[in-house]
mmCIF file with all atom_site columns, C-alpha atoms in Angstrom:
data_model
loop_
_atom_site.group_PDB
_atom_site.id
_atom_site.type_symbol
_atom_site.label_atom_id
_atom_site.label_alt_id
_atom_site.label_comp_id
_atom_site.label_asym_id
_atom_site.label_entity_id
_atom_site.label_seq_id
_atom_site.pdbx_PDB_ins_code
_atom_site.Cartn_x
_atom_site.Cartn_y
_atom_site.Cartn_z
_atom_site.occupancy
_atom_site.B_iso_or_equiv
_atom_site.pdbx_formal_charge
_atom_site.auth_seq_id
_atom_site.auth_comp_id
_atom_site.auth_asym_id
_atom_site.auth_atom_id
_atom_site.pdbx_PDB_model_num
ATOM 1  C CA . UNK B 1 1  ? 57.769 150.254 68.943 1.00 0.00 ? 1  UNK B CA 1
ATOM 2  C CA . UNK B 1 2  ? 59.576 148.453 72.046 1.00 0.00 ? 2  UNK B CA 1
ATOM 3  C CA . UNK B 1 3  ? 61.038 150.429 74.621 1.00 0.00 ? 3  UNK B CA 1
ATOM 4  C CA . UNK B 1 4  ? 64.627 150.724 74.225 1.00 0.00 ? 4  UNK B CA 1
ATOM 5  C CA . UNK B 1 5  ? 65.581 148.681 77.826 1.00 0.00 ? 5  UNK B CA 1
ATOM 6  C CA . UNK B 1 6  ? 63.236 145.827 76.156 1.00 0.00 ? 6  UNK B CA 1
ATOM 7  C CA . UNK B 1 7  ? 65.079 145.929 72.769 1.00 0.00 ? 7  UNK B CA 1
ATOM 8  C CA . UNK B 1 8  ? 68.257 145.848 74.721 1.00 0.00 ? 8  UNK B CA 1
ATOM 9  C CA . UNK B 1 9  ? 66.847 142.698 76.868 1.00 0.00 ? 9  UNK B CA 1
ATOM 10 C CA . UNK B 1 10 ? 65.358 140.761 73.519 1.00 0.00 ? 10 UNK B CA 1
ATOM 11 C CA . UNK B 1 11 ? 68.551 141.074 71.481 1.00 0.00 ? 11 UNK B CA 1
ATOM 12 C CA . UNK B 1 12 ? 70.900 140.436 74.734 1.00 0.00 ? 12 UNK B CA 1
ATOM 13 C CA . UNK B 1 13 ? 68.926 137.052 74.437 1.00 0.00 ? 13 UNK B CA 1
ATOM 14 C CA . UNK B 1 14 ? 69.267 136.556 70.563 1.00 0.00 ? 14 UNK B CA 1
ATOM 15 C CA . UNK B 1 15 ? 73.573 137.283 71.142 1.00 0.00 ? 15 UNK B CA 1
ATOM 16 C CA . UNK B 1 16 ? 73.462 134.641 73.494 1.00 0.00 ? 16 UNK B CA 1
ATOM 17 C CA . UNK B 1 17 ? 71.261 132.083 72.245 1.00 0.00 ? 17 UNK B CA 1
ATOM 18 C CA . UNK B 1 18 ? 73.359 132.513 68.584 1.00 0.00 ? 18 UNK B CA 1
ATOM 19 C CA . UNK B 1 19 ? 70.300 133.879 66.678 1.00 0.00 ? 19 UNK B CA 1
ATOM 20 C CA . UNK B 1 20 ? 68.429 130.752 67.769 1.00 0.00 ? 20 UNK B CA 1
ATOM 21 C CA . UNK B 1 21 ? 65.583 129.779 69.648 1.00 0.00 ? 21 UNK B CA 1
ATOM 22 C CA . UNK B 1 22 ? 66.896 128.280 72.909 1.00 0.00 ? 22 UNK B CA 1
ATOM 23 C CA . UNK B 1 23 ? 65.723 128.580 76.677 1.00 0.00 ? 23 UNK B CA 1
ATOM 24 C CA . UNK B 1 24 ? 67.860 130.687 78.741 1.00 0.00 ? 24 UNK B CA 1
ATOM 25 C CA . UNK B 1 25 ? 67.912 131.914 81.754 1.00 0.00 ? 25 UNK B CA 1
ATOM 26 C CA . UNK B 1 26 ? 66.452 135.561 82.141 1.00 0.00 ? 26 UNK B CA 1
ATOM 27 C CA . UNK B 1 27 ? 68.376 136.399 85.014 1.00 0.00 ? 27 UNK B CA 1
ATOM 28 C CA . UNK B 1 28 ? 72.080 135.691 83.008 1.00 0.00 ? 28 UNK B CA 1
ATOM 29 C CA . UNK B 1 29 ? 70.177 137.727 80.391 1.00 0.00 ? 29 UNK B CA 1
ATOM 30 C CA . UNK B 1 30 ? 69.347 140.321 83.181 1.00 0.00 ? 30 UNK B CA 1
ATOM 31 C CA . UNK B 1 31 ? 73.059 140.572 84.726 1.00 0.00 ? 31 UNK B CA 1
ATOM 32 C CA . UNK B 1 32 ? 74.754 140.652 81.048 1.00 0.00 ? 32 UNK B CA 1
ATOM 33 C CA . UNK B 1 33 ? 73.063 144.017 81.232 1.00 0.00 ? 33 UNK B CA 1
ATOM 34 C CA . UNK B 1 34 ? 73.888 145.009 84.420 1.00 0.00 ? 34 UNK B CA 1
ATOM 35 C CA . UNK B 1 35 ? 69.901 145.001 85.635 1.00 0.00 ? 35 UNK B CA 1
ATOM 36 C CA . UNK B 1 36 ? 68.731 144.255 89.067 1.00 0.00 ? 36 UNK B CA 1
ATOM 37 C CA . UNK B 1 37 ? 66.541 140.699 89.746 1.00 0.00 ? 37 UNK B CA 1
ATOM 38 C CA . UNK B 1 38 ? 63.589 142.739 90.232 1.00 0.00 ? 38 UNK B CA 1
ATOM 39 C CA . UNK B 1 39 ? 64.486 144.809 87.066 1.00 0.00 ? 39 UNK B CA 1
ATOM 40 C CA . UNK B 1 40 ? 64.866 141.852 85.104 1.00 0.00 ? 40 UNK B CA 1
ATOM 41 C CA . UNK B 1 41 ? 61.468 140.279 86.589 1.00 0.00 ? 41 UNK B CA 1
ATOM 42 C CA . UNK B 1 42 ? 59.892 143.089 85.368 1.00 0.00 ? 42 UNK B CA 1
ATOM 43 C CA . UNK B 1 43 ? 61.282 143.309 82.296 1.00 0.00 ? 43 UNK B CA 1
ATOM 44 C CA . UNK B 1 44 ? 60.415 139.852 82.138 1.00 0.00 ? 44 UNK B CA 1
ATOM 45 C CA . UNK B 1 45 ? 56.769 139.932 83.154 1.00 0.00 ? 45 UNK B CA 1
ATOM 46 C CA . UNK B 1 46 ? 56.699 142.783 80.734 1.00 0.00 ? 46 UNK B CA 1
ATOM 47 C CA . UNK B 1 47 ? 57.566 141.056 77.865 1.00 0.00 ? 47 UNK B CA 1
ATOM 48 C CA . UNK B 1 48 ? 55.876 138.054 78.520 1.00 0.00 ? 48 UNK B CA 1
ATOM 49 C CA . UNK B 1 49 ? 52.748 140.173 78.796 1.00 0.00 ? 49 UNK B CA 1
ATOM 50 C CA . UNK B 1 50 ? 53.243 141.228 74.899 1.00 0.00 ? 50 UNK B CA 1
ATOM 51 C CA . UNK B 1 51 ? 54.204 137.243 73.998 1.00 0.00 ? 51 UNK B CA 1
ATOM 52 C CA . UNK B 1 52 ? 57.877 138.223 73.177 1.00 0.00 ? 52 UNK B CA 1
ATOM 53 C CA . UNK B 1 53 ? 59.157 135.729 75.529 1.00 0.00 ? 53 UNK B CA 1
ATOM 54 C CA . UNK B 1 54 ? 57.248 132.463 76.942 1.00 0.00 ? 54 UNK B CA 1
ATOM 55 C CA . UNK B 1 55 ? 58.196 131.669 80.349 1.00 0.00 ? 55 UNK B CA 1
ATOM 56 C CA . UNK B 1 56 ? 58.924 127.684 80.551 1.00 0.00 ? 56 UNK B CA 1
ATOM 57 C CA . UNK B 1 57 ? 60.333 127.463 83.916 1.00 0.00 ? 57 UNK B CA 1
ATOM 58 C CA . UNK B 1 58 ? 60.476 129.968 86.797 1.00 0.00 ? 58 UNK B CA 1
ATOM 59 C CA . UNK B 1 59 ? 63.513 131.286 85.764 1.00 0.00 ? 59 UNK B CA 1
ATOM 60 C CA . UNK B 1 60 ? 63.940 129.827 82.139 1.00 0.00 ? 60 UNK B CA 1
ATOM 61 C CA . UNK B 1 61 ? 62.066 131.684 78.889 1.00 0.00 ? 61 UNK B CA 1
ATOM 62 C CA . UNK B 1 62 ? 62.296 131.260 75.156 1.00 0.00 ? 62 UNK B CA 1
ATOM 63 C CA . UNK B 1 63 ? 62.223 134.460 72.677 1.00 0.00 ? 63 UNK B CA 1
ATOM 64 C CA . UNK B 1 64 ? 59.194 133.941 70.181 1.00 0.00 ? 64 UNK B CA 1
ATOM 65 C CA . UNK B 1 65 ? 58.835 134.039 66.694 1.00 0.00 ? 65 UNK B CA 1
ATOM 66 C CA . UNK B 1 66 ? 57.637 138.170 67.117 1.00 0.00 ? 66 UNK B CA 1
ATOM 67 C CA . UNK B 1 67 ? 60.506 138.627 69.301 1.00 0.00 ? 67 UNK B CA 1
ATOM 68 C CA . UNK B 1 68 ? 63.092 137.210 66.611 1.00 0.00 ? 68 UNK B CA 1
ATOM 69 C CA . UNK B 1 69 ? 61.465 139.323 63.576 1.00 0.00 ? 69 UNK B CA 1
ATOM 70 C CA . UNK B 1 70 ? 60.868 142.331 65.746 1.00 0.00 ? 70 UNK B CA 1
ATOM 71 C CA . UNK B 1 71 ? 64.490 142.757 66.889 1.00 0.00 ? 71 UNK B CA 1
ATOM 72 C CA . UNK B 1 72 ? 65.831 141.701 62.919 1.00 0.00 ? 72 UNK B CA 1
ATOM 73 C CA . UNK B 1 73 ? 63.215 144.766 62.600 1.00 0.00 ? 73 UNK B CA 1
ATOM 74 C CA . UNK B 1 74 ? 65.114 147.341 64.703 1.00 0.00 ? 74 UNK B CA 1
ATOM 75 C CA . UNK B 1 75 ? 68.577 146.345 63.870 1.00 0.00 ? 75 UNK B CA 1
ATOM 76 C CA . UNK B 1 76 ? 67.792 146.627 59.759 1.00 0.00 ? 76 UNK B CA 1
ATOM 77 C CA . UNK B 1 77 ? 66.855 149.949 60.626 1.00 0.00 ? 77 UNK B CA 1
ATOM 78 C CA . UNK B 1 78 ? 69.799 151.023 62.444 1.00 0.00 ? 78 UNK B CA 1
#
């Protein structure tokens, strides 16, 4: 089960990106939900850690495939 401020993070992502796969920047990702830069970098690091997001840039990441079904997951069983 994700932590709910990494849920939050993962499906901030999905809203923006349109339910696609697209690099965005973690820090507009970050600031949509009112988190710190340091929050967000570890959030970030976090995440990246359990291959829900793939850093491609120093600032830039991509959800992955887990990330996508795991937050279709949560939200079918809400």
């Amino acid at each position: 089960m994700l932590r709910p401020n990494f849920a939050e993070y993962l499906r901030k992502i999905d809203d923006l990106n349109g339910g696609e796969l697209r690099i965005i920047n973690q820090y507009e990702v970050g600031e949509g939900l009112g988190l710190s830069s340091k929050q967000t970098d570890e959030i970030v690091d976090q995440l990246r850690d359990a291959r829900m997001i793939k850093k491609i840039t120093r600032n830039k990441i991509v959800l992955s495939p887990q990330a996508l079904y795991a937050i279709h997951k949560i939200e079918k069983s809400e």
